[in-house]
Amino acid sequence: MKQNKTQKKLLQITLIINLVILIPLLIRKPPVKDWIIVYLFNAATNGLIDNILSKHKIVKYPVRLFSKSFDTHIMFDFFLYPTFTILYNQMTQKDKIPLIIYKLIFITIPPFLIELWAEKNTNLIEWSRKWKWYHTFLGLIFKSLLTRTVIGVVRKLDIQIN
């Protein structure tokens, strides 16, 4: 039980760092409207995907914030990963496709390794037998590319309209 309290405290500290330090830094860089779109699209789709995975018991989160209200990992779905996606989109805003993919693979490795470590060493996440490490890694890659594509289309439409 003490281990679970320590893990919840870690989640709370990570949430505070994300809200107080990272988000203000990320939205200061123009175009802010693009980053809001990236954030909202990523958070909404994360919630949908994670809800499906949780309902089918493919991924479980034994220790999580707001555990009485949500089966999903609210902090990752709505704060950490969307923030990461804003950073990635800022880093690749003017890049061509090969560099976009290269940067994505490079910056996806740290959060993936953290999740892999958490799955093996904590109660923060449990994968069913159907879920392997490469599902997570490829899912992060695909989801980030999808979000990057969506904001690219929005930018092109914005240029055409204005």
XYZ file of N, CA and C in Angstrom:
486
model
N 0.817 -1.193 0.000
C 0.000 0.000 0.000
C 0.862 1.260 0.000
N 1.969 1.243 0.755
C 2.871 2.389 0.795
C 3.479 2.635 -0.581
N 3.766 1.556 -1.313
C 4.324 1.690 -2.657
C 3.324 2.399 -3.580
N 2.044 2.061 -3.465
C 1.020 2.718 -4.276
C 0.919 4.206 -3.949
N 1.033 4.569 -2.665
C 0.997 5.979 -2.283
C 2.195 6.718 -2.867
N 3.347 6.096 -2.849
C 4.548 6.695 -3.434
C 4.373 6.887 -4.932
N 3.789 5.903 -5.594
C 3.574 6.001 -7.033
C 2.542 7.076 -7.359
N 1.501 7.213 -6.544
C 0.515 8.285 -6.759
C 1.160 9.648 -6.538
N 2.032 9.745 -5.552
C 2.741 11.005 -5.297
C 3.615 11.364 -6.499
N 4.274 10.378 -7.079
C 5.079 10.588 -8.279
C 4.207 11.121 -9.422
N 3.028 10.546 -9.602
C 2.098 11.017 -10.630
C 1.677 12.465 -10.373
N 1.408 12.798 -9.114
C 0.993 14.161 -8.781
C 2.116 15.164 -9.043
N 3.329 14.809 -8.687
C 4.473 15.696 -8.922
C 4.692 15.886 -10.418
N 4.584 14.816 -11.180
C 4.753 14.896 -12.631
C 3.667 15.781 -13.237
N 2.447 15.659 -12.760
C 1.353 16.497 -13.243
C 1.622 17.972 -12.955
N 2.069 18.277 -11.766
C 2.357 19.667 -11.394
C 3.479 20.232 -12.269
N 4.532 19.456 -12.469
C 5.634 19.905 -13.335
C 5.112 20.175 -14.738
N 4.289 19.286 -15.237
C 3.729 19.447 -16.587
C 2.880 20.713 -16.684
N 2.017 20.931 -15.717
C 1.104 22.072 -15.762
C 1.811 23.408 -15.518
N 2.714 23.426 -14.564
C 3.323 24.685 -14.148
C 4.497 25.096 -15.035
N 5.282 24.137 -15.482
C 6.501 24.475 -16.216
C 6.372 24.224 -17.714
N 5.997 23.024 -18.103
C 6.060 22.659 -19.512
C 4.993 23.324 -20.374
N 3.757 23.284 -19.975
C 2.685 23.826 -20.820
C 2.885 25.325 -21.094
N 3.167 26.155 -20.082
C 3.402 27.570 -20.403
C 4.584 27.784 -21.358
N 5.629 27.011 -21.221
C 6.769 27.128 -22.132
C 6.383 26.768 -23.560
N 5.568 25.740 -23.706
C 5.215 25.259 -25.039
C 4.253 26.189 -25.761
N 3.327 26.803 -25.045
C 2.340 27.633 -25.745
C 2.814 29.068 -25.947
N 4.007 29.405 -25.501
C 4.554 30.750 -25.740
C 5.078 30.890 -27.162
N 5.374 29.786 -27.810
C 5.954 29.825 -29.147
C 4.829 29.854 -30.189
N 4.772 30.901 -31.015
C 3.725 30.963 -32.047
C 3.886 29.854 -33.074
N 2.837 29.466 -33.724
C 1.442 29.901 -33.656
C 0.675 29.128 -32.581
N 0.233 29.832 -31.567
C -0.425 29.226 -30.413
C -1.679 28.462 -30.817
N -2.432 28.982 -31.783
C -3.667 28.282 -32.199
C -3.342 26.871 -32.706
N -2.228 26.710 -33.409
C -1.826 25.384 -33.879
C -1.564 24.448 -32.701
N -0.916 24.976 -31.668
C -0.572 24.121 -30.527
C -1.809 23.747 -29.728
N -2.780 24.637 -29.702
C -4.047 24.305 -29.028
C -4.774 23.216 -29.811
N -4.791 23.320 -31.129
C -5.415 22.280 -31.958
C -4.705 20.947 -31.757
N -3.368 20.963 -31.775
C -2.584 19.735 -31.569
C -2.922 19.138 -30.214
N -2.938 19.972 -29.187
C -3.216 19.497 -27.837
C -4.603 18.860 -27.739
N -5.604 19.568 -28.222
C -6.979 19.072 -28.106
C -7.212 17.815 -28.945
N -6.695 17.784 -30.175
C -6.844 16.599 -31.020
C -6.160 15.401 -30.367
N -4.943 15.623 -29.881
C -4.200 14.524 -29.273
C -4.884 14.025 -28.009
N -5.307 14.940 -27.148
C -5.958 14.539 -25.894
C -7.260 13.781 -26.159
N -8.070 14.278 -27.092
C -9.350 13.623 -27.390
C -9.141 12.215 -27.943
N -8.234 12.079 -28.901
C -8.001 10.747 -29.481
C -7.315 9.816 -28.488
N -6.453 10.360 -27.628
C -5.840 9.529 -26.580
C -6.914 8.951 -25.670
N -7.838 9.808 -25.260
C -8.916 9.353 -24.384
C -9.746 8.253 -25.015
N -10.081 8.412 -26.290
C -10.859 7.382 -26.990
C -10.103 6.062 -27.088
N -8.877 6.128 -27.537
C -8.072 4.908 -27.729
C -7.834 4.213 -26.394
N -7.444 4.983 -25.378
C -7.150 4.375 -24.077
C -8.404 3.804 -23.441
N -9.535 4.434 -23.666
C -10.798 3.912 -23.145
C -11.103 2.549 -23.756
N -10.892 2.418 -25.052
C -11.119 1.128 -25.726
C -10.164 0.069 -25.176
N -8.882 0.417 -25.074
C -7.891 -0.542 -24.562
C -8.194 -0.943 -23.118
N -8.631 0.005 -22.308
C -8.959 -0.297 -20.912
C -10.216 -1.143 -20.792
N -11.233 -0.829 -21.573
C -12.489 -1.589 -21.512
C -12.281 -3.050 -21.914
N -11.377 -3.282 -22.867
C -11.086 -4.649 -23.306
C -9.977 -5.304 -22.487
N -9.551 -4.614 -21.433
C -8.539 -5.116 -20.503
C -7.223 -5.475 -21.199
N -6.910 -4.757 -22.252
C -5.629 -4.938 -22.938
C -4.552 -4.198 -22.159
N -4.909 -3.031 -21.637
C -4.014 -2.238 -20.804
C -4.779 -1.862 -19.550
N -4.122 -2.009 -18.381
C -4.736 -1.639 -17.100
C -3.818 -0.666 -16.380
N -4.420 0.175 -15.560
C -3.684 1.149 -14.762
C -4.077 0.981 -13.302
N -3.448 0.055 -12.578
C -3.825 -0.195 -11.183
C -3.656 1.029 -10.271
N -2.598 1.813 -10.497
C -2.376 3.031 -9.722
C -2.479 4.198 -10.684
N -3.456 5.089 -10.430
C -3.661 6.233 -11.318
C -4.370 7.339 -10.552
N -4.281 8.524 -11.084
C -5.016 9.641 -10.503
C -6.491 9.515 -10.871
N -7.360 9.949 -9.997
C -8.813 9.906 -10.209
C -9.302 8.488 -10.521
N -8.777 7.506 -9.790
C -9.077 6.101 -10.068
C -10.544 5.739 -9.863
N -11.257 6.498 -9.053
C -12.678 6.198 -8.845
C -13.536 6.675 -10.009
N -13.027 7.611 -10.773
C -13.808 8.186 -11.871
C -13.412 7.676 -13.250
N -12.160 7.269 -13.413
C -11.665 6.906 -14.737
C -10.893 5.590 -14.702
N -11.065 4.777 -15.759
C -10.294 3.542 -15.910
C -8.995 3.782 -16.672
N -8.896 4.953 -17.276
C -7.735 5.260 -18.108
C -6.700 6.051 -17.317
N -5.559 6.261 -17.922
C -4.482 7.015 -17.295
C -4.630 8.479 -17.711
N -5.445 9.208 -16.976
C -5.798 10.588 -17.287
C -4.565 11.455 -17.485
N -3.570 11.295 -16.626
C -2.403 12.155 -16.703
C -1.646 11.968 -18.016
N -1.447 10.727 -18.425
C -0.734 10.492 -19.676
C -1.588 10.933 -20.861
N -2.855 10.541 -20.870
C -3.741 10.815 -22.007
C -3.999 12.298 -22.240
N -4.186 13.047 -21.153
C -4.623 14.424 -21.296
C -3.577 15.480 -20.948
N -2.434 15.060 -20.411
C -1.410 16.043 -20.068
C -0.041 15.705 -20.660
N 0.526 14.571 -20.268
C 1.905 14.277 -20.672
C 2.066 14.056 -22.173
N 1.283 13.157 -22.740
C 1.455 12.862 -24.166
C 1.045 14.036 -25.062
N -0.044 14.745 -24.788
C -0.338 15.926 -25.609
C 0.764 16.993 -25.523
N 1.355 17.164 -24.343
C 2.460 18.116 -24.202
C 3.653 17.671 -25.036
N 3.964 16.392 -24.973
C 5.031 15.821 -25.789
C 4.749 16.052 -27.275
N 3.498 15.898 -27.678
C 3.130 16.063 -29.077
C 3.286 17.512 -29.523
N 2.976 18.469 -28.656
C 3.197 19.874 -28.994
C 4.687 20.119 -29.222
N 5.501 19.621 -28.317
C 6.958 19.767 -28.455
C 7.436 19.172 -29.777
N 6.987 17.984 -30.095
C 7.368 17.318 -31.345
C 6.931 18.141 -32.557
N 5.725 18.658 -32.536
C 5.231 19.461 -33.658
C 6.000 20.774 -33.790
N 6.391 21.364 -32.672
C 7.211 22.567 -32.730
C 8.587 22.265 -33.330
N 9.147 21.119 -32.950
C 10.474 20.743 -33.449
C 10.466 20.428 -34.948
N 9.332 20.007 -35.469
C 9.266 19.564 -36.869
C 8.412 20.483 -37.735
N 8.091 21.652 -37.241
C 7.152 22.539 -37.927
C 7.536 22.817 -39.378
N 8.809 22.969 -39.680
C 9.233 23.313 -41.036
C 10.034 22.202 -41.709
N 10.017 21.012 -41.139
C 10.820 19.909 -41.660
C 10.104 19.149 -42.768
N 10.892 18.451 -43.558
C 10.378 17.547 -44.588
C 10.143 16.172 -43.959
N 9.427 15.307 -44.672
C 8.975 14.018 -44.137
C 10.104 13.153 -43.558
N 11.238 12.950 -44.244
C 12.266 12.087 -43.642
C 12.770 12.598 -42.287
N 12.972 13.903 -42.175
C 13.445 14.459 -40.908
C 12.350 14.409 -39.841
N 11.107 14.576 -40.253
C 9.973 14.462 -39.316
C 9.961 13.069 -38.690
N 10.121 12.047 -39.502
C 10.104 10.661 -39.010
C 11.331 10.378 -38.143
N 12.491 10.842 -38.581
C 13.721 10.641 -37.811
C 13.593 11.265 -36.419
N 13.157 12.517 -36.361
C 13.001 13.189 -35.070
C 11.971 12.483 -34.202
N 10.893 12.011 -34.828
C 9.858 11.324 -34.070
C 10.404 10.064 -33.405
N 11.113 9.263 -34.166
C 11.687 8.044 -33.593
C 12.652 8.392 -32.470
N 13.475 9.403 -32.694
C 14.460 9.812 -31.700
C 13.809 10.291 -30.407
N 12.769 11.117 -30.501
C 12.169 11.643 -29.269
C 11.093 10.732 -28.682
N 10.691 9.701 -29.412
C 9.720 8.749 -28.868
C 10.396 7.725 -27.959
N 11.653 7.495 -28.163
C 12.362 6.468 -27.379
C 12.332 6.754 -25.878
N 12.641 7.979 -25.396
C 12.603 8.192 -23.933
C 11.248 7.913 -23.281
N 10.113 8.474 -23.800
C 8.850 8.147 -23.124
C 8.486 6.666 -23.231
N 8.878 6.048 -24.353
C 8.622 4.619 -24.493
C 9.405 3.824 -23.444
N 10.673 4.157 -23.254
C 11.492 3.452 -22.258
C 10.962 3.663 -20.846
N 10.439 4.855 -20.573
C 9.830 5.114 -19.266
C 8.606 4.229 -19.071
N 7.766 4.113 -20.111
C 6.587 3.248 -19.999
C 6.986 1.788 -19.843
N 7.990 1.359 -20.588
C 8.476 -0.019 -20.484
C 8.981 -0.293 -19.068
N 9.749 0.631 -18.525
C 10.249 0.496 -17.156
C 9.073 0.456 -16.171
N 8.102 1.370 -16.347
C 6.953 1.433 -15.439
C 6.139 0.144 -15.486
N 6.001 -0.440 -16.664
C 5.237 -1.684 -16.793
C 5.925 -2.825 -16.049
N 7.229 -2.849 -16.067
C 7.973 -3.939 -15.428
C 8.205 -3.716 -13.935
N 8.265 -2.461 -13.483
C 8.721 -2.175 -12.128
C 7.721 -1.470 -11.212
N 6.559 -1.093 -11.723
C 5.588 -0.380 -10.884
C 4.187 -0.946 -11.114
N 3.234 -0.385 -10.396
C 1.825 -0.721 -10.594
C 1.105 0.338 -11.425
N 1.869 1.182 -12.109
C 1.252 2.253 -12.879
C 0.591 1.737 -14.153
N 1.120 0.664 -14.718
C 0.575 0.126 -15.964
C 0.807 -1.379 -16.013
N -0.183 -2.080 -16.561
C -0.065 -3.522 -16.807
C -0.553 -3.805 -18.215
N 0.218 -4.567 -18.958
C -0.175 -4.973 -20.305
C -0.686 -6.403 -20.251
N -1.741 -6.695 -20.998
C -2.222 -8.073 -21.096
C -1.259 -8.866 -21.980
N -1.494 -10.145 -22.072
C -0.645 -10.991 -22.929
C -0.758 -10.610 -24.395
N -1.860 -9.983 -24.767
C -2.070 -9.567 -26.158
C -1.234 -8.344 -26.527
N -0.747 -7.616 -25.534
C -0.046 -6.344 -25.768
C 1.447 -6.529 -25.535
N 2.227 -6.131 -26.495
C 3.687 -6.230 -26.406
C 4.295 -4.840 -26.484
N 5.575 -4.761 -26.176
C 6.283 -3.478 -26.173
C 6.188 -2.777 -27.523
N 6.233 -3.535 -28.608
C 6.223 -2.916 -29.931
C 4.862 -2.320 -30.269
N 3.778 -2.787 -29.643
C 2.477 -2.152 -29.834
C 2.517 -0.714 -29.297
N 3.110 -0.561 -28.122
C 3.227 0.770 -27.535
C 4.108 1.668 -28.394
N 5.270 1.177 -28.774
C 6.211 1.980 -29.547
C 5.610 2.395 -30.891
N 5.062 1.426 -31.609
C 4.467 1.741 -32.918
C 3.214 2.607 -32.766
N 2.464 2.396 -31.687
C 1.288 3.223 -31.433
C 1.663 4.681 -31.208
N 2.724 4.919 -30.424
C 3.195 6.287 -30.212
C 3.654 6.920 -31.526
N 4.370 6.151 -32.333
C 4.855 6.650 -33.626
C 3.667 7.002 -34.521
N 2.749 6.066 -34.681
C 1.597 6.276 -35.561
C 0.740 7.453 -35.096
N 0.438 7.485 -33.795
C -0.419 8.535 -33.244
C 0.224 9.902 -33.398
N 1.527 9.998 -33.181
C 2.220 11.279 -33.337
C 2.241 11.716 -34.799
N 2.440 10.767 -35.710
C 2.413 11.101 -37.135
C 1.013 11.525 -37.575
N 0.002 10.875 -37.034
C -1.374 11.249 -37.349
C -1.657 12.680 -36.901
N -1.268 13.010 -35.685
C -1.469 14.362 -35.178
C -0.685 15.367 -36.014
N 0.540 15.015 -36.376
C 1.377 15.898 -37.217
C 0.723 16.104 -38.582
N 0.124 15.067 -39.127
C -0.570 15.168 -40.413
C -1.799 16.062 -40.296
N -2.555 15.895 -39.236
C -3.765 16.703 -39.031
C -3.409 18.190 -38.958
N -2.395 18.548 -38.180
C -2.052 19.964 -38.070
C -1.468 20.472 -39.389
N -0.787 19.617 -40.145
C -0.303 20.007 -41.473
C -1.451 20.336 -42.411
N -2.500 19.517 -42.379
C -3.691 19.762 -43.208
C -4.389 21.046 -42.756
N -4.505 21.249 -41.457
C -5.141 22.466 -40.929
C -4.362 23.700 -41.391
N -3.044 23.643 -41.342
C -2.222 24.784 -41.790
C -2.447 25.073 -43.271
N -2.484 24.028 -44.097
C -2.705 24.223 -45.535
C -4.083 24.809 -45.805
N -5.091 24.331 -45.104
C -6.444 24.873 -45.266
C -6.490 26.337 -44.820
N -5.793 26.639 -43.736
C -5.750 28.010 -43.241
C -5.110 28.949 -44.272
N -4.043 28.499 -44.925
C -3.381 29.294 -45.970
C -4.317 29.502 -47.147
N -5.033 28.449 -47.548
C -5.952 28.557 -48.688
C -7.111 29.493 -48.391
N -7.624 29.447 -47.177
C -8.769 30.273 -46.814
C -8.357 31.737 -46.665
N -7.213 31.965 -46.100
C -6.763 33.350 -45.863
C -5.930 33.752 -47.019
